[in-house]
Structure formats: C-alpha cells, structure tokens
Amino acid sequence: MDKLIIRGGVSLRGEVEVSGAKNAALPAMAACLLTDAPISLQRVPRLGDVRTIVALLSYLGVKAEVTQEALTLCAAGVGQFEAPYRLVKTMRASVLVLGPLVARFGRARVSLPGGCAIGPRPINLHLAGLEKMGAEISLDGGYVEAKASRLKGARIAFDVQTVTGTENLMMAASLADGVTVLENAACEPEVTDLAVLLNRMGARIEGAGTSTITVEGVESLQGALHEVIPDRVETGTFMVAAAITGGDVTITGCLPRHLEAVSNKLHEAGIGVEEGDRSLRVWADGPVRGVNVRTHPYPGFATDMQAQVMALMVTAEGTSVITETVFDSRFMHVNELLRMGANIRVVGNAAFVQGVPRLLGAPVMATDLRASASLILAGLAASGVTTVSRVYHLDRGYEALDEKLLGLGANIERVAE
Ligand code: EPU
C-alpha cells in the first residue's frame, strides 16, 4: 500500500494534460459485450477501476488487447454471465455489465453492490427498468439474476436521475425489440459519450445529453473505434490545485464546456479562469472568497468535485455552505480536514466551512476516491508535511495524479507503506 508525502506551500505552475474520463471509459468498455465484433477505445486512462473492469470482462470471456494507441475488447467468446462479488465489491460500476449481458445473451447474474463509503447507492432503478423491458428479475445469495428471451422497448421514467442506471438501460435498449424512451434520464457528458459510441456501433439513440432519450432497438451491433472524452473531474481537480496553491496552471486536452459550474464557482471565489478551445488556464493572485456550493446532477455542480472545492473553501475568506444533494453521506473528508486545522461543522447534508488563515500538515487517511483528492489538495496548501495514506482509493480513479502534480512543481513523494 502506498502513501503520499506532501510538503505544502509551493505555488503550482506550468501545463498539465488530462487523461480520458474514468466514468466514460467504464461504460464504453462494458458496451463491448453488446457485439461479437471488436471495440477499440482510445484515451482509456490507466487506473485501478479500468483494470478492475478489464478483469471482470476477461472473466466473462472478453479478449482484451492493449496497444500504445488503443484498448481493443472483443466479446465474441463470452461464456460466463456472472459478475462475481469480489469484483463488484471493489468497484460498483461493475453493475454496468448487467444491461448488456441480458440484452445480448438473455441472462446475467450480478452481485448486488451493497453500501459504499459515500452512501447506500442502490440499483433498484436499473432493475425496475429492465423489468419494464420484460426481464425476469430475482434475488439469490446476494446476486441479482435477470433473464429475458429478448428485451422489449418500454417507456421508463426514472424517479431520480441516475448516471449508470441511464447507461445500463440505454445499452440494454439498443438491442431490445422496439422503441425505449428513458425519461428523467441523466444528462452527464459521460452518458452522451456512451450514446456516441453506441451509435457508431449501429445503435439508434436520440436525445442523449437531454432528460429524454429515445432508443430504437436493432437486431445486432457492430464493432467501432471511439475516443473517450477528457476527464472533467480530473480537470476540475487541477483547477482547484492551481487555485489553492495561489498558482497559475494551464490544463490541456480538456473540454471547458463540461466544467462551467466549476469555472463559475471559482470565478465567484475570485480565481482567474480563462477558457481556451480545449484548454483552461486557472490562476489565483489574490485572496479566495468563500462561496456557497450545492451539488446537482449535470449541468449542476458535480458531487464528484464537492470534496475538492471544500478543501479550497477551508482557507477562503468568510463562511461557505457546501450542500451535498446527490449522495447521502459524502463528507468523509471533513474529519480529516479538521485534523489539518479546518473549521467545518456538518449539519445534515450541509457543511458550514469557516475559513482559517492556514492549514497545518498532518497524517491523514483517504476513505474514498474524491476524498483522497481533497486531502492531497489540502496538503499542497498546508504548511509542513502532510502524509496521505491508503492512496489505493486515489489510484482507482486518477491516472498518475502525483506525477502530474510533480510536473507542476509540487513537492510530493510516493512511498510504500
Ligand atoms: N440511485 C437510486 N437508485 C438507483 C440508482 C441511483 O436511488 O437505482 C440514487 C443514488 O443513491 C444517488 C443518486 O441516485 O443518490 C445518483 O446516483 P447515480 O446512480 O447517478 O450514481 P452512479 O451512477 O452510481 C455515477 C458515477 C459517480 C458519480 C455519480 C453522480 C460512474 C461509474 N460513477 O455513479 O462517480 O458520483 O454518478 O454523478 O459513472 C466517482 O467517480 O468518484 C464517482 C463516485
């Protein structure tokens, strides 16, 4: 197990390139199960969750080939239809194989994910949608079993917007008999990116990126080549890294239009943000003002950026209220930030952050992916040494974050614990 040792107080400067989006790569990889032809994906980030889904797909019988240019997946030889507990428990997104397996093979057995560090995270809406499409769903030994001779198009209205739920049903509907309409669908760019890939594979999907998605099912899908969109959460994390260290950083290979909510908040806090075509320059040359943040599904402020922006607010002027509306308990970073001298009070789903002049380095422990990023950001701004342990959470979802920060001048070192 590795830990990161950070000596804070260095202003980050220079240029950094973002990787492909984890949350776009994972569903794109699951989509390979919909066809027996190869799917080649470019810009797949090298990180823990991608390795986990490769392990899961390989277990199902998918052949994976990695070259410098692309990851190619071929599901011609699938002979297993089960996502085992050991893989689902390490990565909840494993549930993304459910829709494609039932749609193409008529059967799937997927371990129920259970709780996770950021709340209960049920998959009832994925299951209700498949049931509406004619699948027979049963529960046995902690596993969900879904069976259907061929799924049928249906009108499905989600109670709440769900990203992987929308993705699972969009994939399932691509091979269903008839038209499926998904209402109150998630509008995240990762959903749109999946629709682009599926349409390249021959699917007929309209409306992705809006809350109503229409899918006209087809008999079969073909192979495709697709480049995964840039990671907007990694981009946002570097934006905060520049702001929190009083630095000046240009982030390249990103899509600024996916980060408008973050850019607007940083701007409101007094941070300089300049948008290029596929780049963002972020700098801080004065005091940071406390601002209120409320998480929302896209295009609102992403819950995946809440922990990072809280790190920034901890040393901002005045008070800020950070409200988490997407997940039940996504404030695990708070107690660790308190150990670094932050002044935060949590009441229900709101964190009241009173800015302090400076953070003090301390040993802290990461409990989930974005919480890890938040603690690293705090460490970059703190005086003295911060040791962030359990960095495997970070390595699940960021490609070489510490190396990229090193390239921007941070004093950060990875050591084996
Ligand atoms: N929900 C239900 N029932 C369901 C599905 C979801 O009640 O069947 C609820 C959840 O409990 C939550 C809300 O709906 O309160 C939204 O959850 P959603 O299903 O959208 O989350 P997800 O699909 O499990 C994806 C990302 C998360 C990101 C959320 C929200 C992937 C692989 N994961 O999760 O990413 O936080 O959407 O944007 O795309 C991360 O990258 O760190 C991460 C956690």
XYZ file of C-alpha atoms and ligand atoms in Angstrom:
461
model
C 0.000 0.000 0.000
C 1.427 3.390 -0.951
C 1.199 6.714 0.801
C 1.904 10.227 -0.405
C 4.129 12.655 1.442
C 3.418 16.265 0.581
C 5.404 19.289 1.671
C 2.929 22.102 1.145
C 3.300 25.750 0.285
C 4.531 25.561 -3.321
C 2.544 27.541 -5.924
C 1.841 25.197 -8.842
C 2.854 26.493 -12.250
C 3.000 25.125 -15.777
C 0.978 22.916 -18.051
C -0.703 19.592 -17.410
C -2.626 17.299 -19.727
C -5.738 15.496 -18.516
C -6.461 11.831 -19.203
C -9.578 10.252 -20.651
C -12.586 10.135 -18.324
C -12.825 7.174 -15.964
C -16.618 7.424 -15.864
C -16.856 7.452 -19.660
C -14.304 4.658 -20.163
C -16.061 2.208 -17.804
C -19.459 2.147 -19.607
C -17.728 2.226 -23.004
C -15.819 -0.892 -22.009
C -18.993 -2.618 -20.777
C -20.600 -1.801 -24.150
C -18.215 -4.248 -25.855
C -20.487 -7.026 -24.512
C -23.211 -5.922 -26.944
C -21.419 -7.254 -30.032
C -19.102 -10.042 -31.148
C -17.028 -7.547 -33.158
C -14.034 -5.717 -31.651
C -14.468 -2.326 -29.992
C -11.328 -0.151 -29.957
C -11.193 2.594 -27.378
C -8.667 5.391 -27.395
C -7.642 7.551 -24.464
C -8.632 4.974 -21.851
C -6.973 6.107 -18.616
C -4.604 3.706 -16.868
C -6.115 3.426 -13.431
C -7.407 0.906 -10.920
C -11.082 0.874 -11.910
C -10.164 0.287 -15.568
C -8.023 -2.681 -14.519
C -10.945 -3.994 -12.458
C -13.381 -3.847 -15.366
C -10.804 -5.488 -17.661
C -10.552 -8.282 -15.053
C -14.347 -8.588 -14.983
C -14.704 -8.588 -18.784
C -11.877 -11.141 -19.109
C -13.625 -13.338 -16.537
C -16.738 -13.218 -18.745
C -14.660 -14.324 -21.757
C -13.825 -10.980 -23.414
C -10.413 -10.754 -25.109
C -8.569 -7.548 -24.244
C -5.605 -6.215 -26.185
C -3.691 -3.115 -25.205
C -1.506 -1.197 -27.625
C 0.014 2.269 -27.427
C -2.953 3.648 -29.413
C -5.975 1.792 -28.083
C -7.581 -0.780 -25.843
C -9.410 -3.318 -28.006
C -12.090 -5.517 -26.495
C -13.732 -8.421 -28.273
C -16.710 -10.199 -26.723
C -17.025 -12.961 -29.369
C -16.143 -15.701 -26.880
C -18.243 -14.785 -23.842
C -19.148 -17.922 -21.896
C -19.791 -16.582 -18.372
C -22.677 -14.358 -17.401
C -21.841 -13.585 -13.804
C -20.214 -10.532 -12.212
C -18.795 -12.016 -9.001
C -18.951 -10.379 -5.571
C -15.170 -9.985 -5.298
C -15.121 -7.665 -8.342
C -18.397 -5.815 -7.745
C -17.456 -5.026 -4.152
C -14.213 -3.348 -5.245
C -15.948 -1.397 -7.990
C -19.620 -0.611 -8.003
C -19.553 0.297 -11.714
C -19.234 -3.468 -12.410
C -23.032 -3.344 -12.450
C -22.685 -1.824 -15.951
C -22.358 -5.338 -17.402
C -25.928 -6.168 -16.346
C -27.806 -4.396 -19.166
C -25.516 -5.547 -21.996
C -25.432 -9.200 -20.797
C -29.233 -9.528 -20.565
C -29.733 -7.718 -23.856
C -27.308 -9.875 -25.862
C -27.317 -13.226 -24.062
C -30.702 -13.159 -22.315
C -29.156 -13.766 -18.915
C -26.971 -12.150 -16.276
C -26.105 -12.749 -12.656
C -24.584 -9.755 -10.937
C -23.618 -9.416 -7.299
C -25.553 -6.647 -5.547
C -23.058 -3.877 -4.814
C -24.144 -3.202 -1.212
C -23.212 0.003 0.583
C -20.137 2.033 -0.138
C -18.163 4.818 1.505
C -20.404 7.533 0.053
C -23.821 6.151 0.949
C -26.229 3.286 0.279
C -26.175 3.523 -3.563
C -28.958 1.085 -4.521
C -29.532 -0.204 -8.086
C -33.319 -0.508 -7.803
C -33.867 1.823 -10.769
C -31.613 -0.259 -13.051
C -33.631 -3.336 -12.079
C -37.069 -1.703 -12.363
C -36.137 -0.504 -15.870
C -35.031 -3.957 -17.004
C -38.197 -5.435 -15.534
C -40.257 -2.938 -17.535
C -38.413 -4.167 -20.613
C -39.629 -7.684 -19.868
C -36.717 -9.132 -17.894
C -37.472 -11.512 -15.076
C -35.546 -10.349 -12.031
C -34.832 -12.429 -8.942
C -32.525 -12.187 -5.969
C -30.464 -15.135 -4.760
C -27.496 -15.299 -2.398
C -26.704 -11.603 -2.726
C -26.891 -11.798 -6.513
C -29.422 -10.311 -8.899
C -30.433 -12.636 -11.703
C -32.007 -11.232 -14.825
C -33.446 -13.322 -17.647
C -35.251 -12.431 -20.856
C -35.607 -14.141 -24.229
C -35.470 -10.703 -25.868
C -35.943 -7.407 -24.110
C -38.809 -5.251 -25.339
C -38.873 -1.491 -25.772
C -40.628 0.361 -22.947
C -41.284 3.819 -21.529
C -39.197 4.211 -18.392
C -39.383 7.269 -16.146
C -36.608 7.390 -13.547
C -37.606 8.579 -10.043
C -34.209 10.234 -9.683
C -31.573 10.839 -12.313
C -29.051 8.017 -12.261
C -25.903 8.031 -14.374
C -25.044 4.329 -14.518
C -28.779 3.469 -14.457
C -29.322 5.530 -17.612
C -26.227 3.950 -19.181
C -27.259 0.389 -18.308
C -30.757 0.828 -19.760
C -29.526 2.705 -22.835
C -27.203 -0.231 -23.609
C -29.954 -2.771 -22.940
C -32.456 -0.846 -25.094
C -30.034 -0.769 -28.038
C -30.655 -4.479 -28.659
C -34.288 -4.588 -27.497
C -37.276 -5.210 -29.728
C -38.961 -1.834 -30.307
C -38.553 1.686 -29.007
C -37.492 2.602 -25.463
C -37.994 6.075 -24.060
C -35.957 6.992 -20.973
C -37.434 9.947 -19.095
C -35.689 11.965 -16.394
C -32.511 10.420 -17.807
C -29.099 11.590 -16.591
C -27.620 14.332 -18.807
C -23.949 13.853 -17.840
C -21.393 14.133 -20.679
C -20.370 10.525 -19.952
C -23.910 9.391 -20.882
C -23.682 11.363 -24.138
C -20.262 9.866 -24.872
C -21.663 6.354 -24.438
C -24.511 7.190 -26.834
C -21.964 8.401 -29.404
C -20.118 5.080 -29.139
C -23.323 3.024 -29.297
C -24.497 4.934 -32.381
C -21.118 4.229 -34.001
C -21.808 0.564 -33.257
C -25.087 0.873 -35.170
C -27.500 1.760 -32.371
C -30.283 4.305 -32.930
C -30.195 6.667 -29.972
C -31.505 10.211 -29.911
C -31.644 12.801 -27.164
C -28.597 11.773 -25.102
C -27.481 14.818 -23.123
C -31.123 15.788 -22.513
C -33.503 14.266 -19.976
C -35.425 12.293 -22.632
C -33.512 9.640 -24.521
C -35.143 7.593 -27.269
C -33.612 4.280 -28.313
C -34.885 2.307 -31.279
C -33.666 -1.238 -30.750
C -31.743 -3.056 -33.507
C -31.080 -6.779 -34.138
C -27.318 -6.581 -33.711
C -24.461 -4.137 -33.258
C -21.085 -3.930 -34.947
C -17.506 -3.009 -34.000
C -16.342 0.596 -33.662
C -13.429 2.885 -32.888
C -14.035 5.574 -30.282
C -12.042 8.129 -28.309
C -13.156 8.590 -24.720
C -13.908 12.204 -23.645
C -11.493 14.015 -21.310
C -11.953 13.584 -17.566
C -13.867 16.586 -16.259
C -13.305 15.648 -12.618
C -9.551 15.367 -13.104
C -9.679 18.726 -14.903
C -11.624 20.258 -12.023
C -9.165 18.798 -9.517
C -6.257 20.551 -11.300
C -8.299 23.765 -11.398
C -8.614 23.637 -7.613
C -4.915 22.676 -7.289
C -3.965 25.880 -9.120
C -6.375 27.957 -7.012
C -5.497 26.511 -3.611
C -1.747 26.990 -4.091
C -2.007 30.532 -5.487
C -0.576 29.155 -8.704
C -1.020 29.549 -12.446
C -1.755 26.345 -14.334
C -2.846 25.614 -17.896
C -4.803 22.393 -18.239
C -4.711 20.950 -21.744
C -6.702 18.270 -23.556
C -9.874 19.126 -21.612
C -13.362 20.281 -22.618
C -14.079 23.563 -20.760
C -17.800 23.394 -21.614
C -18.113 20.356 -19.316
C -16.817 22.424 -16.385
C -18.950 25.525 -16.488
C -20.373 25.024 -12.991
C -16.848 24.684 -11.557
C -15.470 27.620 -13.581
C -18.360 29.827 -12.431
C -17.817 28.953 -8.770
C -14.070 29.562 -8.958
C -14.696 32.856 -10.711
C -17.153 33.843 -7.965
C -14.453 32.959 -5.409
C -12.051 35.407 -7.052
C -9.994 32.904 -9.068
C -8.922 33.691 -12.617
C -10.285 31.244 -15.198
C -9.623 31.611 -18.908
C -11.192 29.155 -21.330
C -9.446 28.055 -24.483
C -10.841 25.699 -27.106
C -9.518 22.545 -25.391
C -7.646 24.145 -22.505
C -8.223 26.082 -19.314
C -5.874 28.476 -17.570
C -6.519 28.908 -13.862
C -4.659 31.290 -11.582
C -5.011 32.895 -8.169
C -3.262 36.148 -7.377
C -5.376 37.474 -4.521
C -7.495 36.239 -1.626
C -10.020 33.469 -2.242
C -13.585 34.360 -1.180
C -15.880 31.824 0.467
C -18.766 30.803 -1.821
C -21.764 28.538 -1.333
C -21.864 25.337 -3.364
C -24.761 22.943 -3.886
C -24.185 19.710 -5.760
C -26.593 18.721 -8.523
C -26.724 16.356 -11.476
C -25.139 17.788 -14.660
C -25.050 20.590 -15.680
C -25.079 21.494 -11.974
C -22.034 21.425 -9.728
C -20.809 17.784 -9.739
C -20.842 15.816 -6.490
C -17.502 14.395 -7.690
C -15.996 17.899 -7.213
C -17.553 18.617 -3.805
C -14.683 17.330 -1.647
C -12.081 19.206 -3.704
C -13.911 22.536 -3.579
C -14.364 22.100 0.167
C -10.565 21.918 0.522
C -10.401 25.272 -1.260
C -13.095 26.834 0.939
C -11.296 25.767 4.102
C -8.770 28.605 3.748
C -11.054 31.047 1.910
C -12.210 34.336 3.421
C -15.508 34.120 5.305
C -18.025 31.330 5.518
C -19.218 28.988 2.829
C -22.007 26.455 2.912
C -21.457 23.292 0.903
C -24.600 21.235 0.401
C -24.490 17.675 -0.921
C -27.765 16.711 -2.587
C -26.752 13.706 -4.719
C -25.402 11.252 -2.131
C -26.408 10.697 1.496
C -23.067 10.794 3.262
C -20.301 12.163 1.157
C -18.463 14.164 3.838
C -15.816 11.657 4.995
C -13.074 14.130 4.102
C -14.414 16.559 6.731
C -12.954 14.785 9.773
C -9.551 14.531 8.102
C -9.628 18.215 7.093
C -10.422 19.044 10.741
C -7.186 17.290 11.708
C -5.368 19.783 9.488
C -6.896 22.740 11.340
C -10.029 23.348 9.251
C -13.166 24.780 10.852
C -16.134 22.826 9.468
C -19.473 21.945 11.035
C -21.727 19.418 9.329
C -25.478 19.682 9.835
C -27.419 17.107 7.831
C -26.336 17.374 4.223
C -24.714 20.795 4.658
C -21.154 21.612 5.692
C -20.593 25.077 7.147
C -17.000 25.999 6.432
C -15.455 28.922 8.266
C -12.227 29.895 6.529
C -8.992 29.695 8.549
C -5.787 31.570 7.625
C -3.807 28.384 7.038
C -3.919 24.607 7.190
C -1.312 22.600 9.070
C 0.181 19.438 7.612
C -0.844 16.189 9.361
C -1.076 12.454 8.746
C -4.482 11.856 7.139
C -6.267 8.891 5.669
C -8.243 8.705 2.473
C -11.579 6.915 2.601
C -12.755 7.233 -0.981
C -11.584 8.490 -4.308
C -12.614 12.146 -4.277
C -11.923 12.455 -0.532
C -8.324 11.403 -1.323
C -8.065 14.170 -3.919
C -9.405 16.684 -1.412
C -6.772 15.723 1.187
C -3.973 15.977 -1.364
C -5.177 19.453 -2.347
C -5.306 20.470 1.308
C -1.780 19.086 1.772
C -0.499 21.147 -1.164
C -1.749 24.302 0.583
C -0.841 23.368 4.160
C 2.311 24.387 5.942
C 4.559 21.481 6.901
C 4.231 17.846 5.933
C 1.005 16.021 5.105
C 1.005 12.258 4.733
C -1.974 10.825 2.872
C -2.275 7.085 3.380
C -4.461 4.473 1.648
C -3.776 6.047 -1.723
C -5.222 2.999 -3.457
C -8.519 4.901 -3.430
C -6.848 7.656 -5.442
C -5.233 5.172 -7.820
C -8.670 3.723 -8.599
C -9.745 6.888 -10.345
C -6.843 9.211 -11.192
C -4.091 8.428 -13.674
C -0.727 9.355 -12.108
C -2.107 12.370 -10.203
C 1.009 12.619 -8.028
C 3.341 12.526 -11.056
C 1.302 15.200 -12.815
C 1.395 17.402 -9.694
C 5.163 16.852 -9.502
C 5.373 18.167 -13.069
C 3.673 21.363 -11.874
C 6.305 21.848 -9.174
C 4.569 20.235 -6.200
C 6.718 18.686 -3.518
C 5.053 15.288 -3.432
C 6.559 11.861 -2.993
C 5.057 8.373 -3.181
C 6.421 5.808 -0.750
C 5.437 2.236 0.034
C 3.755 1.999 3.430
N -29.985 5.941 -7.034
C -31.070 5.230 -6.583
N -31.389 4.063 -7.227
C -30.683 3.599 -8.288
C -29.578 4.342 -8.748
C -29.248 5.516 -8.093
O -31.718 5.604 -5.613
O -31.034 2.544 -8.830
C -29.609 7.210 -6.371
C -28.245 7.117 -5.688
O -28.318 6.527 -4.407
C -27.824 8.567 -5.640
C -28.431 9.129 -6.934
O -29.427 8.205 -7.340
O -28.382 9.205 -4.537
C -27.461 9.335 -8.081
O -26.652 8.181 -8.241
P -26.148 7.678 -9.654
O -26.836 6.391 -9.959
O -26.226 8.758 -10.656
O -24.627 7.363 -9.363
P -23.779 6.232 -10.071
O -24.276 6.027 -11.442
O -23.684 5.080 -9.166
C -22.003 7.796 -11.158
C -20.512 7.962 -11.086
C -20.133 8.511 -9.722
C -20.829 9.870 -9.561
C -22.352 9.703 -9.713
C -23.103 11.010 -9.671
C -19.723 6.217 -12.568
C -19.021 4.940 -12.751
N -19.889 6.661 -11.311
O -22.356 6.899 -10.109
O -18.722 8.700 -9.722
O -20.564 10.401 -8.284
O -22.642 9.068 -10.972
O -22.667 11.869 -10.647
O -20.105 6.853 -13.543
C -16.588 8.947 -8.778
O -16.119 8.953 -9.929
O -15.903 9.251 -7.766
C -17.986 8.562 -8.573
C -18.471 8.173 -7.404
